[in-house]
Amino acid sequence: MTAFTEVAQPHVMTTYGRVPIALERGQGCRLWDVNGKEYLDALGGIAVNTLGHNHPKFVPAIQEQVAKLIHCSNYYNVPGQEQLAQLLTERAKMDKAFFCSTGLEANEAAIKLARKYGVDKGIANPVIVVYDHAFHGRSLGTMSATANPKVREGFGPLLEGFLRIPANDIEALKKATADNPNIVGVMMEPIQGEGGLHPMRAEYMQQVRALCDANDWLMILDEVQSGMGRTGKWFAHQWAGIVPDVMSLAKGLGSGVPVGAIVAKGKAAEVFKPGNHGTTFGGNPLSMRAGIETIRIMEEDGLLAHTTKVGAHLKAKLQQELGAITGVVEVRGEGLIIGIELNKPCGALLNRGAEAGLLFSVTADTVVRLVPPLIMTEAEADEVVAKLKPLIQQFLAE
């Protein structure tokens, strides 16, 4: 593999431990680097490239929008905002949306909304329940809600007002919040992406929904990674048959164009007033067109059903081919968000994967994460397994 490392980028801050390749172009689920080497994309820009690369319906729409208007600011009405808000709220059975540019911004907005919701009720020091293994972002607010000590270390003092509990244990939630008048909400990822692909059980999410209703708390779901069809439904929480009060979205919402959002319903949809929150780039005409076209194409091409089918095929194939290998702990996930947990840290697999022409990531040190474009075929899923199996076998045998 021809190296292309930070050494060749002396003016770029070294905030990333990069795989030593530089990607130049893509088509479907394939990418090519500057040296012409081909890769199968099982990462999708970390669950961002919903429609893959150079989609024949998406690209012309974005080109058309770029030629018309990219940005104008939120001083003015942006018609695309109402269009995309309607598309999202109808599919989520919620009421209103606020648009930003990233998942971090969406989660920051959700935290601010929950705090103001509490203050408006007379709670001077609002507290939000969060979870072990959670990841919500790297700003001071979202980092404080995040569990990973590697993300938090060196940036204290962290923001107060978060209460951390284990996942999937309703009694632990009840015990931790008993007689605490400052609780304003419960914030969770339906599937903990960066935390190792740990799902919240449907029954547990239903129990949390009921507890929030009983206590007038907001149920806040971070669907930044698990939303937008990633699991085979528009939003992962829909497998549990519930509706949150606040939901954060980003990643796959714009198929590569930066788009983030929070969607809210009922009382939560009315918390923010002019001056309470804002953004420069969020909701601009280009990003709104990207979100609108992403949803349109997903529906035209039946990508929810396709994701369910291909995801089940990929998961079953991985379990079949990897399940008997000593050191493979578990294959888990839903749709096209799949984690393969190993019994030792496996970050070294990233470079080996690239050498073999396969792109994926490692999260929580020991979990291989697969979040390919939702257009991936069963044949390409089989190719992922064929490339990944010998890499894992050799790595675990060392």
Coordinates of C-alpha atoms in Angstrom, one line a residue:
M1 CA 0.0 0.0 0.0
T2 CA 1.4 3.4 -1.0
A3 CA 1.5 5.5 2.1
F4 CA -0.3 8.8 2.3
T5 CA 0.0 9.9 5.9
E6 CA 0.0 13.0 8.2
V7 CA 3.7 13.5 7.2
A8 CA 2.4 14.6 3.8
Q9 CA 0.0 17.1 5.5
P10 CA 2.2 19.3 7.7
H11 CA -0.4 22.1 8.0
V12 CA -3.3 19.9 9.2
M13 CA -3.7 19.3 12.9
T14 CA -3.1 15.7 13.9
T15 CA -6.5 15.0 15.4
Y16 CA -7.0 11.7 13.6
G17 CA -5.0 8.4 13.5
R18 CA -5.6 8.0 9.8
V19 CA -5.4 4.9 7.6
P20 CA -2.6 5.7 5.2
I21 CA -4.7 6.1 2.0
A22 CA -6.2 9.1 0.3
L23 CA -9.6 8.5 -1.4
E24 CA -10.3 10.3 -4.7
R25 CA -13.6 9.1 -6.2
G26 CA -16.5 6.7 -5.6
Q27 CA -19.2 4.8 -7.4
G28 CA -22.0 2.9 -5.6
C29 CA -20.3 0.9 -2.8
R30 CA -16.8 1.2 -4.4
L31 CA -14.1 3.8 -3.7
W32 CA -10.7 4.4 -5.4
D33 CA -7.7 6.1 -3.9
V34 CA -5.3 8.5 -5.6
N35 CA -3.2 5.6 -6.7
G36 CA -6.1 3.9 -8.4
K37 CA -6.6 1.1 -5.9
E38 CA -10.2 -0.1 -5.4
Y39 CA -11.9 -0.6 -2.1
L40 CA -15.3 -2.0 -1.1
D41 CA -16.9 0.5 1.2
A42 CA -18.4 -1.1 4.3
L43 CA -18.1 2.1 6.3
G44 CA -20.2 4.5 4.3
G45 CA -18.4 7.6 5.6
I46 CA -19.4 6.3 9.1
A47 CA -23.0 5.7 8.2
V48 CA -23.2 8.9 6.2
N49 CA -23.3 7.9 2.6
T50 CA -26.8 6.5 2.6
L51 CA -27.1 6.4 -1.2
G52 CA -23.5 5.3 -1.8
H53 CA -21.2 7.4 -4.0
N54 CA -22.2 9.3 -7.2
H55 CA -25.8 8.2 -7.1
P56 CA -27.4 8.8 -10.5
K57 CA -30.5 10.4 -9.0
F58 CA -28.9 12.3 -6.1
V59 CA -25.9 14.0 -7.8
P60 CA -27.9 15.8 -10.5
A61 CA -30.3 17.2 -7.9
I62 CA -27.4 18.5 -5.8
Q63 CA -25.7 20.0 -8.9
E64 CA -28.9 21.8 -9.8
Q65 CA -29.2 23.2 -6.3
V66 CA -25.6 24.4 -6.2
A67 CA -26.2 26.3 -9.4
K68 CA -29.3 28.0 -7.9
L69 CA -28.5 28.8 -4.2
I70 CA -26.2 27.2 -1.7
H71 CA -26.6 29.5 1.4
C72 CA -28.6 32.5 2.4
S73 CA -28.8 32.5 6.2
N74 CA -31.7 32.0 8.6
Y75 CA -32.6 35.7 8.5
Y76 CA -34.9 34.6 5.7
N77 CA -37.3 31.8 5.1
V78 CA -35.8 28.8 3.4
P79 CA -38.6 26.9 1.7
G80 CA -36.7 23.6 1.8
Q81 CA -36.8 23.7 5.6
E82 CA -40.6 23.3 5.7
Q83 CA -40.4 20.6 3.0
L84 CA -37.8 18.5 4.9
A85 CA -39.4 19.2 8.3
Q86 CA -42.7 17.8 6.9
L87 CA -41.1 14.7 5.5
L88 CA -39.3 14.0 8.8
T89 CA -42.2 14.7 11.1
E90 CA -44.7 12.7 9.1
R91 CA -42.4 9.7 9.1
A92 CA -41.6 10.1 12.8
K93 CA -45.1 10.9 13.9
M94 CA -43.7 14.1 15.5
D95 CA -44.5 17.8 15.1
K96 CA -41.5 20.2 14.4
A97 CA -37.9 20.2 13.4
F98 CA -34.8 22.4 13.9
F99 CA -32.0 22.1 11.4
C100 CA -28.3 22.2 12.0
S101 CA -25.2 20.7 10.3
T102 CA -23.9 17.8 12.5
G103 CA -24.9 15.2 15.0
L104 CA -23.0 17.0 17.7
E105 CA -25.0 20.1 17.1
A106 CA -28.2 18.2 17.1
N107 CA -27.4 16.6 20.4
E108 CA -26.3 19.9 21.8
A109 CA -29.6 21.4 20.8
A110 CA -31.5 18.5 22.4
I111 CA -29.6 19.0 25.7
K112 CA -30.3 22.7 25.6
L113 CA -34.0 22.0 24.9
A114 CA -34.3 19.6 27.8
R115 CA -32.6 22.0 30.2
K116 CA -34.9 24.9 29.1
Y117 CA -37.9 22.6 29.4
G118 CA -36.9 22.0 33.0
V119 CA -36.1 25.6 33.8
D120 CA -39.5 26.7 32.3
K121 CA -41.1 24.3 34.8
G122 CA -39.2 25.9 37.7
I123 CA -36.3 23.4 37.9
A124 CA -33.2 25.5 38.6
N125 CA -30.6 22.7 38.1
P126 CA -31.9 20.3 35.4
V127 CA -30.5 16.8 35.2
I128 CA -30.6 14.5 32.2
V129 CA -30.2 10.7 32.6
V130 CA -27.5 9.3 30.3
Y131 CA -25.9 5.8 29.8
D132 CA -22.8 3.8 30.2
H133 CA -21.1 3.3 26.8
A134 CA -23.0 6.4 25.4
F135 CA -21.5 8.7 22.8
H136 CA -23.2 11.9 21.9
G137 CA -20.4 14.1 20.6
R138 CA -17.2 16.1 21.5
S139 CA -18.4 19.5 22.4
L140 CA -18.2 20.3 26.2
G141 CA -22.0 19.6 26.5
T142 CA -22.2 16.4 24.5
M143 CA -18.8 15.2 25.8
S144 CA -20.2 15.5 29.3
A145 CA -23.1 13.3 28.3
T146 CA -20.7 10.8 26.7
A147 CA -19.3 7.9 28.7
N148 CA -16.0 7.1 27.1
P149 CA -13.1 8.4 29.3
K150 CA -10.8 8.6 26.3
V151 CA -13.1 11.2 24.8
R152 CA -13.5 13.2 28.1
E153 CA -9.9 13.1 29.5
G154 CA -8.0 16.3 29.5
F155 CA -11.0 18.6 29.0
G156 CA -12.4 19.1 32.5
P157 CA -14.2 20.5 34.3
L158 CA -17.0 18.8 32.5
L159 CA -20.6 20.1 32.4
E160 CA -22.7 19.2 35.3
G161 CA -26.3 18.0 35.1
F162 CA -25.9 14.4 33.8
L163 CA -26.7 11.2 35.7
R164 CA -25.2 8.0 34.3
I165 CA -26.8 4.6 34.6
P166 CA -26.4 1.1 33.0
A167 CA -28.5 0.3 29.9
N168 CA -31.4 -2.1 29.7
D169 CA -32.1 -2.1 33.5
I170 CA -35.3 -0.3 34.3
E171 CA -34.9 -0.9 38.0
A172 CA -31.5 0.9 37.9
L173 CA -33.2 3.9 36.2
K174 CA -36.0 3.9 38.8
K175 CA -33.5 3.7 41.7
A176 CA -31.2 6.4 40.4
T177 CA -34.0 8.9 39.8
A178 CA -36.1 8.1 42.9
D179 CA -37.0 11.3 44.7
N180 CA -34.9 13.4 42.5
P181 CA -36.9 16.5 41.5
N182 CA -34.3 17.8 39.1
I183 CA -34.7 15.1 36.4
V184 CA -35.9 16.6 33.1
G185 CA -35.2 13.8 30.6
V186 CA -33.7 10.5 29.6
M187 CA -31.2 10.6 26.7
M188 CA -30.2 7.4 24.9
E189 CA -29.1 5.9 21.6
P190 CA -31.4 3.1 20.5
I191 CA -28.2 1.4 19.3
Q192 CA -25.0 2.7 20.9
G193 CA -22.8 3.2 17.8
E194 CA -19.5 4.4 19.1
G195 CA -20.0 2.5 22.3
G196 CA -19.7 -0.8 20.6
L197 CA -23.0 -1.5 18.8
H198 CA -25.0 -2.2 21.9
P199 CA -28.8 -2.1 21.3
M200 CA -31.4 -1.0 23.8
R201 CA -34.0 -3.7 24.1
A202 CA -37.5 -2.9 22.8
E203 CA -39.1 -3.8 26.1
Y204 CA -36.7 -1.4 27.9
M205 CA -37.4 1.5 25.6
Q206 CA -41.1 0.9 26.1
Q207 CA -40.5 1.0 29.9
V208 CA -38.5 4.2 29.7
R209 CA -41.3 5.8 27.5
A210 CA -43.8 4.9 30.2
L211 CA -41.6 6.2 33.0
C212 CA -41.0 9.5 31.2
D213 CA -44.8 9.9 30.7
A214 CA -45.5 9.2 34.3
N215 CA -42.9 11.8 35.5
D216 CA -43.3 14.5 32.8
W217 CA -39.7 13.9 31.6
L218 CA -38.6 14.2 28.0
M219 CA -37.5 11.0 26.2
I220 CA -34.6 12.0 24.0
L221 CA -33.4 9.6 21.4
D222 CA -30.0 10.1 19.7
E223 CA -30.7 8.6 16.2
V224 CA -27.6 10.2 14.6
Q225 CA -26.2 6.9 13.6
S226 CA -29.1 4.5 13.9
G227 CA -31.7 6.7 12.1
M228 CA -32.5 7.4 8.4
G229 CA -33.3 3.8 7.5
R230 CA -30.1 2.3 8.9
T231 CA -31.9 -0.5 10.7
G232 CA -34.6 -1.1 8.1
K233 CA -37.1 1.4 9.6
W234 CA -36.9 5.1 9.3
F235 CA -35.8 5.3 12.9
A236 CA -34.5 2.5 15.1
H237 CA -36.9 3.2 18.0
Q238 CA -39.8 2.4 15.7
W239 CA -39.0 -1.3 16.2
A240 CA -40.2 -0.8 19.8
G241 CA -43.4 0.9 18.7
I242 CA -42.7 4.1 20.6
V243 CA -42.4 7.8 19.8
P244 CA -39.8 10.0 21.6
D245 CA -40.3 13.6 22.6
V246 CA -37.0 14.7 21.0
M247 CA -34.9 12.9 18.4
S248 CA -31.6 13.9 17.0
L249 CA -30.5 13.1 13.4
A250 CA -27.5 13.7 11.2
K251 CA -25.1 11.4 9.3
G252 CA -27.3 9.6 6.7
L253 CA -29.8 12.4 6.5
G254 CA -28.0 14.2 3.7
S255 CA -26.2 11.3 2.0
G256 CA -22.8 13.1 2.4
V257 CA -24.0 16.7 2.5
P258 CA -23.7 17.9 6.2
V259 CA -27.3 18.0 7.6
G260 CA -28.4 17.6 11.2
A261 CA -31.7 18.0 12.9
I262 CA -33.7 17.6 16.1
V263 CA -37.3 16.6 15.7
A264 CA -39.7 17.2 18.6
K265 CA -43.3 16.6 19.4
G266 CA -45.9 18.0 21.8
K267 CA -44.6 20.2 24.6
A268 CA -41.0 19.7 23.5
A269 CA -41.7 21.2 20.1
E270 CA -42.7 24.5 21.7
V271 CA -39.8 25.0 24.0
F272 CA -37.5 27.0 21.8
K273 CA -38.5 30.6 21.1
P274 CA -36.7 33.2 18.8
G275 CA -33.2 33.9 20.4
N276 CA -33.0 30.7 22.4
H277 CA -31.0 28.7 19.8
G278 CA -29.6 29.2 16.3
T279 CA -27.1 28.3 13.6
T280 CA -25.3 29.9 10.7
F281 CA -25.1 27.0 8.3
G282 CA -27.9 24.8 9.5
G283 CA -31.0 24.5 7.2
N284 CA -29.4 26.2 4.2
P285 CA -30.9 25.5 0.7
L286 CA -28.2 23.0 -0.3
S287 CA -28.4 20.8 2.9
M288 CA -32.2 20.9 2.7
R289 CA -32.2 19.7 -0.9
A290 CA -29.9 16.9 0.1
G291 CA -32.2 15.7 2.9
I292 CA -35.3 16.0 0.7
E293 CA -33.7 14.1 -2.2
T294 CA -32.3 11.4 0.2
I295 CA -35.8 10.6 1.5
R296 CA -37.3 10.8 -2.0
I297 CA -34.8 8.4 -3.4
M298 CA -34.9 6.0 -0.4
E299 CA -38.7 5.7 -1.0
E300 CA -38.6 5.4 -4.7
D301 CA -35.9 2.7 -4.5
G302 CA -37.5 0.8 -1.6
L303 CA -34.3 1.1 0.5
L304 CA -36.0 0.3 3.9
A305 CA -37.1 -3.1 2.7
H306 CA -33.8 -3.5 0.9
T307 CA -31.8 -2.7 4.0
T308 CA -33.8 -5.2 6.1
K309 CA -33.2 -7.9 3.5
V310 CA -29.5 -7.3 2.9
G311 CA -28.8 -6.6 6.5
A312 CA -30.3 -9.9 7.6
H313 CA -28.3 -11.7 4.9
L314 CA -25.0 -10.0 5.9
K315 CA -25.6 -10.7 9.7
A316 CA -26.5 -14.3 9.1
K317 CA -23.4 -14.8 6.8
L318 CA -21.1 -13.2 9.4
Q319 CA -22.5 -15.4 12.1
Q320 CA -22.1 -18.5 9.9
E321 CA -18.6 -17.7 8.8
L322 CA -17.2 -16.1 12.0
G323 CA -19.2 -17.7 14.8
A324 CA -17.0 -20.7 15.2
I325 CA -13.7 -18.7 15.3
T326 CA -12.1 -18.6 18.7
G327 CA -12.0 -15.0 19.9
V328 CA -15.2 -13.8 18.1
V329 CA -17.5 -12.9 21.0
E330 CA -20.6 -11.9 19.2
V331 CA -22.1 -10.6 15.9
R332 CA -24.9 -8.2 16.6
G333 CA -26.9 -5.4 15.1
E334 CA -30.0 -4.6 13.0
G335 CA -30.2 -3.9 9.3
L336 CA -27.0 -2.4 8.0
I337 CA -25.5 -1.4 11.4
I338 CA -23.6 -4.5 12.5
G339 CA -20.8 -5.0 15.1
I340 CA -18.5 -8.0 15.4
E341 CA -17.0 -8.1 18.9
L342 CA -13.6 -9.7 19.4
N343 CA -11.9 -10.7 22.6
K344 CA -9.1 -8.2 22.2
P345 CA -8.4 -4.7 20.9
C346 CA -8.5 -4.8 17.1
G347 CA -7.6 -1.3 15.8
A348 CA -4.8 -2.9 13.8
L349 CA -7.4 -4.4 11.5
L350 CA -8.1 -1.0 9.9
N351 CA -4.9 -0.9 8.0
R352 CA -5.1 -4.6 7.2
G353 CA -8.6 -4.1 5.8
A354 CA -7.5 -1.3 3.6
E355 CA -4.6 -3.4 2.3
A356 CA -7.2 -6.1 1.4
G357 CA -9.4 -3.5 -0.3
L358 CA -12.1 -3.3 2.4
L359 CA -13.1 -0.2 4.4
F360 CA -14.7 -0.5 7.9
S361 CA -14.0 0.9 11.4
V362 CA -13.3 -0.3 14.9
T363 CA -15.3 1.1 17.8
A364 CA -15.0 0.6 21.5
D365 CA -11.5 -0.9 20.9
T366 CA -12.8 -4.4 20.3
V367 CA -15.8 -4.1 17.9
V368 CA -15.5 -4.2 14.1
R369 CA -18.2 -1.8 12.8
L370 CA -20.0 -2.3 9.5
V371 CA -22.2 0.6 8.3
P372 CA -22.1 0.4 4.5
P373 CA -24.3 2.4 2.1
L374 CA -27.9 1.3 2.2
I375 CA -27.7 0.4 -1.5
M376 CA -25.3 -2.5 -0.8
T377 CA -26.3 -5.7 -2.6
E378 CA -26.3 -9.2 -1.2
A379 CA -23.4 -10.0 -3.6
E380 CA -21.4 -7.1 -2.1
A381 CA -22.3 -8.2 1.4
D382 CA -20.9 -11.7 0.6
E383 CA -17.7 -10.0 -0.6
V384 CA -17.5 -8.1 2.7
V385 CA -17.6 -11.4 4.5
A386 CA -15.1 -13.0 2.1
K387 CA -12.6 -10.2 2.7
L388 CA -13.2 -9.8 6.4
K389 CA -13.0 -13.5 7.5
P390 CA -9.3 -14.2 6.8
L391 CA -8.4 -10.9 8.3
I392 CA -10.1 -11.7 11.6
Q393 CA -8.9 -15.3 11.6
Q394 CA -5.3 -14.3 11.2
F395 CA -5.6 -11.5 13.7
L396 CA -7.1 -13.7 16.4
A397 CA -4.6 -16.4 15.8
E398 CA -1.6 -14.1 16.5

